[in-house]
PDB file of C-alpha atoms in Angstrom:
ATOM      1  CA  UNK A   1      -8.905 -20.816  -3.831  1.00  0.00           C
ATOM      2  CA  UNK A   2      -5.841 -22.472  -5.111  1.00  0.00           C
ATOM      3  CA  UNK A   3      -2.956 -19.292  -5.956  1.00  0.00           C
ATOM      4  CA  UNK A   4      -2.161 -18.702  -9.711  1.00  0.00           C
ATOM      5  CA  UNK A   5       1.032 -20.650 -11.131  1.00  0.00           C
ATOM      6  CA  UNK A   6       4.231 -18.596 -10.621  1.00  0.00           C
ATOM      7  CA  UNK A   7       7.362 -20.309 -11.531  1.00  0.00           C
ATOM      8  CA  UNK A   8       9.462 -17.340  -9.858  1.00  0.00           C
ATOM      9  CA  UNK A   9       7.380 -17.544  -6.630  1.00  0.00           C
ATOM     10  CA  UNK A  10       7.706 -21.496  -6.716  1.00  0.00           C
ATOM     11  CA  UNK A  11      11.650 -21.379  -7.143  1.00  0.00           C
ATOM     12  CA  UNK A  12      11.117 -18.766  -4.231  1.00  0.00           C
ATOM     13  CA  UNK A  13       9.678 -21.135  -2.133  1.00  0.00           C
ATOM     14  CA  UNK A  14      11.783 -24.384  -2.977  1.00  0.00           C
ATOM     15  CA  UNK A  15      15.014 -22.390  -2.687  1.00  0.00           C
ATOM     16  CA  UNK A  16      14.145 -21.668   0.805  1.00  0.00           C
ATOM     17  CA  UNK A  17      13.169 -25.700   1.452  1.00  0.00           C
ATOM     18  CA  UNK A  18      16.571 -26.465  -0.408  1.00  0.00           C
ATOM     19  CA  UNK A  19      18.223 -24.118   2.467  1.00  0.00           C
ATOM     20  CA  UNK A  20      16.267 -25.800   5.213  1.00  0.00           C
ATOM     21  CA  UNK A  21      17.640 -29.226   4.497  1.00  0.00           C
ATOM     22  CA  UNK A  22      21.567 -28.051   3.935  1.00  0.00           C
ATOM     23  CA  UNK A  23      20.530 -25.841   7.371  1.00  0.00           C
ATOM     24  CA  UNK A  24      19.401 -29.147   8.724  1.00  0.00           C
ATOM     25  CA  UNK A  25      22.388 -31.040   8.055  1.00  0.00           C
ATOM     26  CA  UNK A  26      24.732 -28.868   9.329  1.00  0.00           C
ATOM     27  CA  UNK A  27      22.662 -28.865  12.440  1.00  0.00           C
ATOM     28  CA  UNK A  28      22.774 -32.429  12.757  1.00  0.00           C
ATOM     29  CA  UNK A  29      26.443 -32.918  11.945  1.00  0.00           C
ATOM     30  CA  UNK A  30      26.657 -30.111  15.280  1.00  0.00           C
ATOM     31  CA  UNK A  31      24.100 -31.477  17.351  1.00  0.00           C
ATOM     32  CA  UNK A  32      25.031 -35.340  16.798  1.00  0.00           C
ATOM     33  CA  UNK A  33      28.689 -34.222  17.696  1.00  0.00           C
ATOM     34  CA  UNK A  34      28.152 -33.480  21.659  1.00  0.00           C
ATOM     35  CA  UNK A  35      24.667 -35.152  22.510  1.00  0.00           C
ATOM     36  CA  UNK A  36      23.160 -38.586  21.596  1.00  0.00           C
ATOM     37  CA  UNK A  37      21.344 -39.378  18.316  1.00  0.00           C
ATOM     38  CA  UNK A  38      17.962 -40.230  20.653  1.00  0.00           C
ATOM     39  CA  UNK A  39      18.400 -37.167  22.128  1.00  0.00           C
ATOM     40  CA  UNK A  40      18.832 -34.859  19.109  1.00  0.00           C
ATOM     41  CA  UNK A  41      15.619 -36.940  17.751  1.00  0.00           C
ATOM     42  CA  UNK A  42      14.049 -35.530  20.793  1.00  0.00           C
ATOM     43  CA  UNK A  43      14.231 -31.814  21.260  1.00  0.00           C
ATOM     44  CA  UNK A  44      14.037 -31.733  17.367  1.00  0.00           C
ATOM     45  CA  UNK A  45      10.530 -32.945  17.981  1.00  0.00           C
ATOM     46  CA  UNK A  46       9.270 -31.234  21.080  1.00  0.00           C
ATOM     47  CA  UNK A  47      10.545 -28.267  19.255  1.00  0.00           C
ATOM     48  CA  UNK A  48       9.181 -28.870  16.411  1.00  0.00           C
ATOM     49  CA  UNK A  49       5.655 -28.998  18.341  1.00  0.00           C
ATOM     50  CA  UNK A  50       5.899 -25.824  19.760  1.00  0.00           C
ATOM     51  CA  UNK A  51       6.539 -24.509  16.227  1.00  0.00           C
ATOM     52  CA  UNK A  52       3.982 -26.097  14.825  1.00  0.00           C
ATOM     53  CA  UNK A  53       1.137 -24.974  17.597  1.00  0.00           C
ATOM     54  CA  UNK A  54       0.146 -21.505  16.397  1.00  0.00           C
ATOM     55  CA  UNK A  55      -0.766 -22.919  12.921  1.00  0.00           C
ATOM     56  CA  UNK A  56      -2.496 -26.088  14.632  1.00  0.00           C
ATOM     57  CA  UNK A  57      -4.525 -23.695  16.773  1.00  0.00           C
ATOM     58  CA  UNK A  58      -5.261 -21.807  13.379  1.00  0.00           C
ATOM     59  CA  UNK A  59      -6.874 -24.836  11.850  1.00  0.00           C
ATOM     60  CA  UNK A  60      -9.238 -25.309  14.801  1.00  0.00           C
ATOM     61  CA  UNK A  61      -7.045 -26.122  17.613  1.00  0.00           C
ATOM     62  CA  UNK A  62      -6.254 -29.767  18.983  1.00  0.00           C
ATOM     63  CA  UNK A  63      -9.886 -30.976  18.688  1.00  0.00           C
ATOM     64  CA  UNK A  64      -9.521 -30.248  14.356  1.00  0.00           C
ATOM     65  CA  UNK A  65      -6.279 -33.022  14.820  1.00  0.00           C
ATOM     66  CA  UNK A  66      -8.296 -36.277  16.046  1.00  0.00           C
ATOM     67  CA  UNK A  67      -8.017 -38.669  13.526  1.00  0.00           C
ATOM     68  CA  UNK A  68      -9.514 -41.919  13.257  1.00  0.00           C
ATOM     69  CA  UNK A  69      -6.297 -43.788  11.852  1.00  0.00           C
ATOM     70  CA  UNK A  70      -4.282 -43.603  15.215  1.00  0.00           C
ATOM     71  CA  UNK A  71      -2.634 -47.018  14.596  1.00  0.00           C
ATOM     72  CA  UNK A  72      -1.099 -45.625  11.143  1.00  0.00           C
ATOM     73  CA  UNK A  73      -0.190 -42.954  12.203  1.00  0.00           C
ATOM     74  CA  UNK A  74       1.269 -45.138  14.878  1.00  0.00           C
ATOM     75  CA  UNK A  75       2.458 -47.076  12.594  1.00  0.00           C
ATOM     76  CA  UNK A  76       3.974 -44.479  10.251  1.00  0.00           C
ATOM     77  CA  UNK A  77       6.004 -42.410  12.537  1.00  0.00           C
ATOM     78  CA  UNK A  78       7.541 -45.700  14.435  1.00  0.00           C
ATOM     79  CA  UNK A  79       9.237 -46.240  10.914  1.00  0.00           C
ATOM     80  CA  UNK A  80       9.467 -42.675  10.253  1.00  0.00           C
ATOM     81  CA  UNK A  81      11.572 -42.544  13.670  1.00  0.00           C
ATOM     82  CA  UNK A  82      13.900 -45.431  12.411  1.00  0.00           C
ATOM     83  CA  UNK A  83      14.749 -43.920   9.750  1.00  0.00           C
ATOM     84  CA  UNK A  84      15.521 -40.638  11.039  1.00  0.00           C
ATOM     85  CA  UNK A  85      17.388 -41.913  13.616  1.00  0.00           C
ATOM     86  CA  UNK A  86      19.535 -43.809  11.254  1.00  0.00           C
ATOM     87  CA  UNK A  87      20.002 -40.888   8.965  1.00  0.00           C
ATOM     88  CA  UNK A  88      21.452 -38.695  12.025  1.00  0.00           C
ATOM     89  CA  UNK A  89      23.841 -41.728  12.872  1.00  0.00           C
ATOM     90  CA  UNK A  90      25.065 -42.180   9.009  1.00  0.00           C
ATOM     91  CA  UNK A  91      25.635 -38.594   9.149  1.00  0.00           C
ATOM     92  CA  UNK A  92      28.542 -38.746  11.822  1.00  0.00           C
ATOM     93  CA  UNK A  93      30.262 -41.606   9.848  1.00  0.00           C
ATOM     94  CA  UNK A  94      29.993 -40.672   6.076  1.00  0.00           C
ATOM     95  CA  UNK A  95      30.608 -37.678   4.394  1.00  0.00           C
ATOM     96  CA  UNK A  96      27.748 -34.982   3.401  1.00  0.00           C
ATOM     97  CA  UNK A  97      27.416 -35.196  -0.181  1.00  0.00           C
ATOM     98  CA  UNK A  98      27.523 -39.285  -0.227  1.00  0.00           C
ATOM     99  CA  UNK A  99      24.653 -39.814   2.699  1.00  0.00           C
ATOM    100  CA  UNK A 100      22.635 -37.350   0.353  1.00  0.00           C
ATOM    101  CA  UNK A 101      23.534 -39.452  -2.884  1.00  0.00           C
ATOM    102  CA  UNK A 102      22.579 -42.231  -1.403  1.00  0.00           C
ATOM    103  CA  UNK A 103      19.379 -40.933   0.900  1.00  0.00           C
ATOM    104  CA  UNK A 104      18.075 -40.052  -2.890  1.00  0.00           C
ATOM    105  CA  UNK A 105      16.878 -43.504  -3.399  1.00  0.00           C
ATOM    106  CA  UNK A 106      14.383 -42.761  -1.181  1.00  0.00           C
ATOM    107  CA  UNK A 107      11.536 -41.886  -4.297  1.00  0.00           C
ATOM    108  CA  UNK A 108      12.721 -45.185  -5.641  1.00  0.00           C
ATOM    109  CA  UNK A 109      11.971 -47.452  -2.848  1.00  0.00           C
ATOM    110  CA  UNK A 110       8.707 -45.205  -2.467  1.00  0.00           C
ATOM    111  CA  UNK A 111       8.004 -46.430  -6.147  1.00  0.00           C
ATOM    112  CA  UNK A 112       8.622 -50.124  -5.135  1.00  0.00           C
ATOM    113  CA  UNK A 113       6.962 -50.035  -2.103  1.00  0.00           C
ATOM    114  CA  UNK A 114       3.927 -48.384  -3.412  1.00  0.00           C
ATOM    115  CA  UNK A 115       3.775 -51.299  -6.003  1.00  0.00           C
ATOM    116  CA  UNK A 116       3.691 -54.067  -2.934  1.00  0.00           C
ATOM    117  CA  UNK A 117       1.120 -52.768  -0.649  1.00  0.00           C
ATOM    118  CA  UNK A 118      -0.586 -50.052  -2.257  1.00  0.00           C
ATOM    119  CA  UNK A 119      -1.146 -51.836  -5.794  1.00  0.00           C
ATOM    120  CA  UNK A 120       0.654 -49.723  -7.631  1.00  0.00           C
ATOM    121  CA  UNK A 121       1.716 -50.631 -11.230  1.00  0.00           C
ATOM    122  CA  UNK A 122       5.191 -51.548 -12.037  1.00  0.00           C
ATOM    123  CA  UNK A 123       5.615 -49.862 -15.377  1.00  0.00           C
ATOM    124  CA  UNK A 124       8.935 -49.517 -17.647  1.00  0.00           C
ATOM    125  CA  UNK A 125       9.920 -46.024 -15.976  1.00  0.00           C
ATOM    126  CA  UNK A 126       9.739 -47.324 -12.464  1.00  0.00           C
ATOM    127  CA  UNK A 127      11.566 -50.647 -13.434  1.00  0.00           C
ATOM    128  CA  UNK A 128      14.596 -48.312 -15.262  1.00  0.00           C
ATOM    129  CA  UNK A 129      14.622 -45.640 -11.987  1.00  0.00           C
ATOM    130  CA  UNK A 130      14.511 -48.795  -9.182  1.00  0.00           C
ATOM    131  CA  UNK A 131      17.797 -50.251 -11.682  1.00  0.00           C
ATOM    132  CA  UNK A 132      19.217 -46.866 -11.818  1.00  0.00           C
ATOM    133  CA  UNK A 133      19.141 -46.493  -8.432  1.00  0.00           C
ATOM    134  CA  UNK A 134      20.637 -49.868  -7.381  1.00  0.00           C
ATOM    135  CA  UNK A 135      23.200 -49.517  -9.897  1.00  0.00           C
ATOM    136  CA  UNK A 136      23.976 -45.702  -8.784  1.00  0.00           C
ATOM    137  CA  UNK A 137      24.423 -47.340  -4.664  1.00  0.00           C
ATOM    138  CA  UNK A 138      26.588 -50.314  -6.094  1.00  0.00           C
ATOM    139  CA  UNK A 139      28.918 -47.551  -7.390  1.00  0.00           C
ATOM    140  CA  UNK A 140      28.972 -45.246  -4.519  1.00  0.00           C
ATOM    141  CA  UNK A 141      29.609 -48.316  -2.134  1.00  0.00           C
ATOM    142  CA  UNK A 142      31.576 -49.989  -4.056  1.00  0.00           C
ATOM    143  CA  UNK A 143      31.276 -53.857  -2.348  1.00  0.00           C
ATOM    144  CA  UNK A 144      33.850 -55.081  -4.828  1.00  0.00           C
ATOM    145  CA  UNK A 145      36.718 -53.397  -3.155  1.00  0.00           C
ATOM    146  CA  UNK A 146      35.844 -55.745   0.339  1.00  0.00           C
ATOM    147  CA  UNK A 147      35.522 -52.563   2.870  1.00  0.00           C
ATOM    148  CA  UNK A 148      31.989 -51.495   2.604  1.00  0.00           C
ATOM    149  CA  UNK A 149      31.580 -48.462   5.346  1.00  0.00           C
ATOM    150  CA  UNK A 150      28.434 -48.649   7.372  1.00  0.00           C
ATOM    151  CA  UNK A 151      27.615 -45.701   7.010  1.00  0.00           C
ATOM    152  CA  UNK A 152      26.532 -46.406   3.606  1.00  0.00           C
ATOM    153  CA  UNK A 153      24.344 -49.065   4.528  1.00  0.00           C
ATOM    154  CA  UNK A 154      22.912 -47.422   7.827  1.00  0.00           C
ATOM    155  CA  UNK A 155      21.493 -44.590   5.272  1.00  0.00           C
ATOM    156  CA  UNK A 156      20.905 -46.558   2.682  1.00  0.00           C
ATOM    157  CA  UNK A 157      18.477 -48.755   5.601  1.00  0.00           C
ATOM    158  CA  UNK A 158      16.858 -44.959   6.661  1.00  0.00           C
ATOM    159  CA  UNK A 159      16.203 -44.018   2.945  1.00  0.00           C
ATOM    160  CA  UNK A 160      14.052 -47.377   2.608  1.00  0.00           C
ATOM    161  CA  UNK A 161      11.979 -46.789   5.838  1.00  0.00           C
ATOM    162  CA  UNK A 162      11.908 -43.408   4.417  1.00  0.00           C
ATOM    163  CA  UNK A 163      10.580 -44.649   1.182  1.00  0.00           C
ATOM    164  CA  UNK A 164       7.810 -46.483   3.491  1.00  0.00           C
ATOM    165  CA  UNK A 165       7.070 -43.988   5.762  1.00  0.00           C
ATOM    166  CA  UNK A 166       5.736 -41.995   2.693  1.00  0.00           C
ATOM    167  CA  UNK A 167       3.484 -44.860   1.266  1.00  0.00           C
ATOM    168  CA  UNK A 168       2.177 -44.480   4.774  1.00  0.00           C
ATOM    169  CA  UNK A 169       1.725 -40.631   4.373  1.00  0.00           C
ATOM    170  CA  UNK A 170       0.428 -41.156   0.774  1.00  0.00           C
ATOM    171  CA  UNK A 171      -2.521 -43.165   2.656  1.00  0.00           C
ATOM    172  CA  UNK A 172      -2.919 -40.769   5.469  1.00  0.00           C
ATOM    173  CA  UNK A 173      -3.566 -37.939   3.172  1.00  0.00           C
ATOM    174  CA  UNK A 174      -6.636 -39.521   1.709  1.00  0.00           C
ATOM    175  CA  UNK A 175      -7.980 -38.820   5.024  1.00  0.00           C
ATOM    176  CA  UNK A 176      -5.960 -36.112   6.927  1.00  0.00           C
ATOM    177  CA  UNK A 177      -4.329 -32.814   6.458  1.00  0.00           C
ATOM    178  CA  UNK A 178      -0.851 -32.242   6.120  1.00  0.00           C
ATOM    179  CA  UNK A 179      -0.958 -30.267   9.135  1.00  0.00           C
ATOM    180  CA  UNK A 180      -2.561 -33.277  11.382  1.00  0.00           C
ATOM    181  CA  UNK A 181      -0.222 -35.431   9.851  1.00  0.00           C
ATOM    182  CA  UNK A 182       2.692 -33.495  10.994  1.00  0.00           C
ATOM    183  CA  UNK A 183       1.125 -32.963  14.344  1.00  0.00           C
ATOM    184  CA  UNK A 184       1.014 -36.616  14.818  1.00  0.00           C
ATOM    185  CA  UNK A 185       5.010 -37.337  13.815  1.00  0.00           C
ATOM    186  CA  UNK A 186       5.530 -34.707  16.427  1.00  0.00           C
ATOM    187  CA  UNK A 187       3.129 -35.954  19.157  1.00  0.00           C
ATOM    188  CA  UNK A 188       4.305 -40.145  18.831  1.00  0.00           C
ATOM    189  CA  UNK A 189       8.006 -39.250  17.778  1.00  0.00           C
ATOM    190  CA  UNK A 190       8.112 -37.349  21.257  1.00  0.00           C
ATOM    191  CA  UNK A 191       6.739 -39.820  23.194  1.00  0.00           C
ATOM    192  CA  UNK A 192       8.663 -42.830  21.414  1.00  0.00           C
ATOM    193  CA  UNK A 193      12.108 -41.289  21.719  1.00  0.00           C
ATOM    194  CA  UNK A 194      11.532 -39.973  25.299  1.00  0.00           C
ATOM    195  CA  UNK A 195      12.770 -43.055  27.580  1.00  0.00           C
ATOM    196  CA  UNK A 196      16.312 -43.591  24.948  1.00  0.00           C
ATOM    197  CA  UNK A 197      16.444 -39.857  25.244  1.00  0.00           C
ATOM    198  CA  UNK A 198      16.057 -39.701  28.908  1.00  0.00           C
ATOM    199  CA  UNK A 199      18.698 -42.998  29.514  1.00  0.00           C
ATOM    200  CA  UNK A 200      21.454 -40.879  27.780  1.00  0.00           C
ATOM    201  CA  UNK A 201      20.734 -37.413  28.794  1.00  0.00           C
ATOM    202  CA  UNK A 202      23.194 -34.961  28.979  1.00  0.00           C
ATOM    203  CA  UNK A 203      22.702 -31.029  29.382  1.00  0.00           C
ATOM    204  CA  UNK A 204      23.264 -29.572  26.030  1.00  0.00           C
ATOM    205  CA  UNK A 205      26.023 -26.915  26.190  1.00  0.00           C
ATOM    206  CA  UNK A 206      24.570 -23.642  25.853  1.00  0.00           C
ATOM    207  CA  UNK A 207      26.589 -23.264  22.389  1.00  0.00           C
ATOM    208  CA  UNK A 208      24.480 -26.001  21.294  1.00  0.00           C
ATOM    209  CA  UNK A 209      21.480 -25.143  22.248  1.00  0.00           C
ATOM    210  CA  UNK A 210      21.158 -22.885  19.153  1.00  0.00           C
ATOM    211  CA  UNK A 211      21.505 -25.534  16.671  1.00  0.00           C
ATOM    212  CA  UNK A 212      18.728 -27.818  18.513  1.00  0.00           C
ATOM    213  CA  UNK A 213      16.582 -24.917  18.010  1.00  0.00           C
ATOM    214  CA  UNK A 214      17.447 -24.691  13.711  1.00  0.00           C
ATOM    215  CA  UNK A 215      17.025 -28.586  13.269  1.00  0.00           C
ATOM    216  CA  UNK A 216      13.717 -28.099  15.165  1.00  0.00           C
ATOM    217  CA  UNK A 217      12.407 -25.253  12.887  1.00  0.00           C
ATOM    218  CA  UNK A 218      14.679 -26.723   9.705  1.00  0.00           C
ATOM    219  CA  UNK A 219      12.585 -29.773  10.124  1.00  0.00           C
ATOM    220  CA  UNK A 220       9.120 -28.299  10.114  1.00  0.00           C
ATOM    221  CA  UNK A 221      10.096 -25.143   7.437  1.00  0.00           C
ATOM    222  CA  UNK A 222      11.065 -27.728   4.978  1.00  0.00           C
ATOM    223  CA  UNK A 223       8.155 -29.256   4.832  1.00  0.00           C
ATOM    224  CA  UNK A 224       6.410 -26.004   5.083  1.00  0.00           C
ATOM    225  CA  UNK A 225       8.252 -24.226   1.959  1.00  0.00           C
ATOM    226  CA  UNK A 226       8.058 -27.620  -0.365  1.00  0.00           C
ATOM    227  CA  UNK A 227       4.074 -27.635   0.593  1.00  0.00           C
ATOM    228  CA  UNK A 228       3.899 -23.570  -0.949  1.00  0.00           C
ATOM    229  CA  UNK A 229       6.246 -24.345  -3.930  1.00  0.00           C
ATOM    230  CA  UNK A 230       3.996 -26.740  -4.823  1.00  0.00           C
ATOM    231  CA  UNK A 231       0.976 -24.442  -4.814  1.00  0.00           C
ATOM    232  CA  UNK A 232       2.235 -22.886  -7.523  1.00  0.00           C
ATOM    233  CA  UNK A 233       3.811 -25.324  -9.352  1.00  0.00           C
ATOM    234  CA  UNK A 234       3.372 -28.798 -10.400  1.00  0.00           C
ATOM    235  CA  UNK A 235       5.679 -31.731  -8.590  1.00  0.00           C
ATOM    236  CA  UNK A 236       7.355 -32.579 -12.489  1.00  0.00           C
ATOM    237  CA  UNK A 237       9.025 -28.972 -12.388  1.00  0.00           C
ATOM    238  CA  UNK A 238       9.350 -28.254  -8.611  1.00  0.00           C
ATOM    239  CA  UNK A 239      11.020 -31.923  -7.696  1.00  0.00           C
ATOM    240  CA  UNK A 240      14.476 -31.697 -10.005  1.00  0.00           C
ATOM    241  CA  UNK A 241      14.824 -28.439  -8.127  1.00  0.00           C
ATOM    242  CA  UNK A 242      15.412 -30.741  -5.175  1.00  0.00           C
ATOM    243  CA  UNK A 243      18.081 -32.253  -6.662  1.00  0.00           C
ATOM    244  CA  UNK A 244      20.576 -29.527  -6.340  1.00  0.00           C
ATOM    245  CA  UNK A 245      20.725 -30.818  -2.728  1.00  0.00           C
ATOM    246  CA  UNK A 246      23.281 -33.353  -4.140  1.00  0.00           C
ATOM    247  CA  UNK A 247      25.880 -31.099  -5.412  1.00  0.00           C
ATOM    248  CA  UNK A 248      25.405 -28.077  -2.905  1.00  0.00           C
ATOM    249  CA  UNK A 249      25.600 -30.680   0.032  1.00  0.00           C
ATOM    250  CA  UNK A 250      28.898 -31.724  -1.796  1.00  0.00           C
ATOM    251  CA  UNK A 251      30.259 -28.726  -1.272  1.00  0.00           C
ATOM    252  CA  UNK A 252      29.327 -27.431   2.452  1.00  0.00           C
ATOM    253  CA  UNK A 253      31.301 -30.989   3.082  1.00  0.00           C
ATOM    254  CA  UNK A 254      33.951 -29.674   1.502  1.00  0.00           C
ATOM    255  CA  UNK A 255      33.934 -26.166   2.433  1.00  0.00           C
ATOM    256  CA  UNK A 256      33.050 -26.937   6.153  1.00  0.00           C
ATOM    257  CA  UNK A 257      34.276 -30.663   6.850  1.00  0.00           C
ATOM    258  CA  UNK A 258      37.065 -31.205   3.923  1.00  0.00           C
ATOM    259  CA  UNK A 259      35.320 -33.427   2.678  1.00  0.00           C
ATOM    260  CA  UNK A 260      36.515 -35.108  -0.689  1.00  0.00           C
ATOM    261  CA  UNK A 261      33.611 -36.226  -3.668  1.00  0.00           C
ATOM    262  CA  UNK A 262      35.457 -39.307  -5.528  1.00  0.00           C
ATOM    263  CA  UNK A 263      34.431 -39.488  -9.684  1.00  0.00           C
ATOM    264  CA  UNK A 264      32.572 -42.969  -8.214  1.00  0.00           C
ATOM    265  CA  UNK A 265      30.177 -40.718  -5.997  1.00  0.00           C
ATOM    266  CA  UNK A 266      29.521 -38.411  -8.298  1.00  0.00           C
ATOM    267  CA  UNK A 267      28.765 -41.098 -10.646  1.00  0.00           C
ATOM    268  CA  UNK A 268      26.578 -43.245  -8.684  1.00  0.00           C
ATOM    269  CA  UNK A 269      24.964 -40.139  -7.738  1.00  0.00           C
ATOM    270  CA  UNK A 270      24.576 -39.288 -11.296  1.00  0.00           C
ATOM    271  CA  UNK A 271      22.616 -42.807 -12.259  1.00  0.00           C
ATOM    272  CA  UNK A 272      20.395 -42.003  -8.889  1.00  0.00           C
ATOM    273  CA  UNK A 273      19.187 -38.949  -9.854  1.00  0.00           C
ATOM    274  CA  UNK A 274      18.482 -39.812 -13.334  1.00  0.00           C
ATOM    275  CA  UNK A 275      15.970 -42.701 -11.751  1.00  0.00           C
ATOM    276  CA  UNK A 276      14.134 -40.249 -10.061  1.00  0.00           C
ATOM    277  CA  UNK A 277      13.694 -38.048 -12.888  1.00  0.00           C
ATOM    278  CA  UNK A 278      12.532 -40.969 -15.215  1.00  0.00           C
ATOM    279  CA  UNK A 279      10.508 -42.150 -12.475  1.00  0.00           C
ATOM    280  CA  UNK A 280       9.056 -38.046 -11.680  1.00  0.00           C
ATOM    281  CA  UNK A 281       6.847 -37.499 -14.374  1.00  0.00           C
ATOM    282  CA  UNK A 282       4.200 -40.317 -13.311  1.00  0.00           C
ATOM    283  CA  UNK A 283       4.611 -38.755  -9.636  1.00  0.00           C
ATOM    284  CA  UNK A 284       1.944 -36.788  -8.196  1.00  0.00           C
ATOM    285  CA  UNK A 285       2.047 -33.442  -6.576  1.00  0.00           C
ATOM    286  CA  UNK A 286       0.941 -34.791  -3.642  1.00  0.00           C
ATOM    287  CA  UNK A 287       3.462 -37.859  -3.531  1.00  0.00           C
ATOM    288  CA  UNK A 288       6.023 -35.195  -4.181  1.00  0.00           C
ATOM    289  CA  UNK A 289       5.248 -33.305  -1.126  1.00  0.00           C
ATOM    290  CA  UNK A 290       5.104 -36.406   1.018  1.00  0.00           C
ATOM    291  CA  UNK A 291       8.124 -37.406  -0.148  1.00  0.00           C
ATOM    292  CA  UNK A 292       9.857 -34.195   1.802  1.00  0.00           C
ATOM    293  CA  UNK A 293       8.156 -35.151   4.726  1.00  0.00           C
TER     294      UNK A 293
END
C-alpha cells in the first residue's frame, strides 16, 4: 500500500537526496584529486554493491534480479559509465556550480531523446525547454569569446549520455524494479571499469579511503531518498526541489574551492532551469525518479 501524501515528509526525504549529491561532489572533487577517474568509477561501484546487498537479499536475493533484458541493461550502463566517467573528469577542470548548470540539461536531452527512439511527442513545452536549454549552455560557454574550456563540453557530452541512459531506464522499468536495475549498473559498471581501473592502480591513501566510501553510499542514497520523496509526493512538486542543487553547489565552490559564479553562469543557468520546469509538468513520477539515477 502506497504511504499517504506528506509534503513535510517528501521535503524530508529530497533534502536528504539534495545532500547526497553536494556530499557526492565533494567526494569526487577529493577522490578525483589523488587516484584516477577509472578508478574512482570503480570502488564507487563495488561499494556501492555491497551497500546495496542487504536490500537485494530483502527482495528475494540474487535469483529475484535475473532479468531477461541483459543486453539493455548492457547497453544502458555502458552509456551510463561514459557519462559518469566524463562527469568526474569535468569536475577537476570546471568549477562546481557551472558543471551543475550545465549537467541540468540532462531532463532536456531526456525529452529529445525520448522523442527519437521512444516515440515520444514533440509538443510546444518540450520545443521551448530543449531552446531554453541550448540557449542557457551558449551563455555559460560563451563560444563567442574564442576560448571554450573543455570542461564545459566534456559535461555537457556526460549530461547527454545521461539524458540517454534514462530513456534506457524509462524502458527497463516497464519490466524491472528499481532495485534490479540498480543491481545491474553496479554488477556491469564493475566489471566494465575493472581492466582501466586495474592499468592505473594506485593504493588509495588511507585519508582517502573515507571519501571512496561517501561517493559509494552518496551514489546509492541518492537514488534511494529521491525514490521515498516521491512516494509521497508527485514528480511536478518534488523535481524543482532539485533545483536548489544549482545555487547550493555555487556556493560549497565558493566556500570550499574559491570558486567565482560570473552574472553569465548564473544566467545561463537561469534559462536552463526554467526549461526544465516548463518541460516538468508533462514528466512522470517515474521519469522523474529515473532521471536521478
Amino acid at each position: 500500500m502506497a504511504p499517504a501524501p506528506s509534503i513535510p515528509k517528501a521535503a524530508f526525504w529530497m533534502a536528504l537526496s539534495i545532500a547526497s549529491f553536494l556530499l557526492m561532489s565533494v567526494a569526487g572533487r577529493m577522490t578525483t584529486s589523488v587516484l584516477s577517474v577509472f578508478q574512482v568509477l570503480e570502488l564507487r561501484s563495488v561499494i556501492g554493491w555491497f551497500i546495496l546487498l542487504p536490500l537485494v537479499l530483502a527482495r528475494g536475493g540474487f535469483a529475484a534480479m535475473a532479468s531477461r533484458r541483459l543486453p539493455l541493461h548492457l547497453a544502458r550502463n555502458i552509456v551510463h559509465y561514459v557519462g559518469q566517467g566524463a562527469w568526474l573528469y569535468a569536475l577537476t577542470l570546471i568549477p562546481l556550480g557551472v558543471l551543475v548548470s550545465i549537467e541540468f540539461t540532462t531532463p532536456i536531452w531526456t525529452a529529445l531523446l525520448a522523442v527519437l527512439f521512444l516515440g515520444e511527442r514533440l509538443n510546444r513545452f518540450r520545443i521551448a525547454s530543449i531552446v531554453l536549454g541550448l540557449i542557457g549552455v551558449i551563455i555559460i560557454v560563451r563560444p563567442s569569446t574564442g576560448s571554450i574550456e573543455p570542461g564545459h563540453l566534456i559535461v555537457l557530452g556526460a549530461a547527454v549520455f545521461f539524458g540517454a541512459s534514462v530513456v534506457m531506464v524509462k524502458a527497463l522499468t516497464r519490466t524491472d524494479s528499481v532495485v534490479r536495475i540498480i543491481f545491474w549498473m553496479l554488477v556491469v559498471q564493475s566489471v566494465l571499469g575493472l581492466i582501466p581501473a586495474l592499468i592505473e592502480w594506485r593504493n588509495p591513501p588511507p585519508e582517502i579511503w573515507p571519501w571512496l566510501f561517501v561517493i559509494g553510499f552518496t551514489g546509492m542514497s541518492s537514488h534511494f531518498c529521491m525514490a521515498r520523496a516521491l512516494t509521497y509526493a508527485d514528480a511536478t512538486l518534488i523535481s524543482p526541489m532539485d533545483f536548489l542543487r544549482v545555487p547550493l553547489s555555487a556556493l560549497i565552490g565558493w566556500l570550499l574551492y574559491q570558486e567565482q559564479i560570473d552574472a553569465f553562469t548564473a544566467g545561463g543557468a537561469v534559462l536552463i532551469l526554467m526549461g526544465n520546469l516548463l518541460n516538468l509538468p508533462r514528466r512522470s513520477a517515474k521519469m522523474a525518479a529515473a532521471t536521478a539515477d
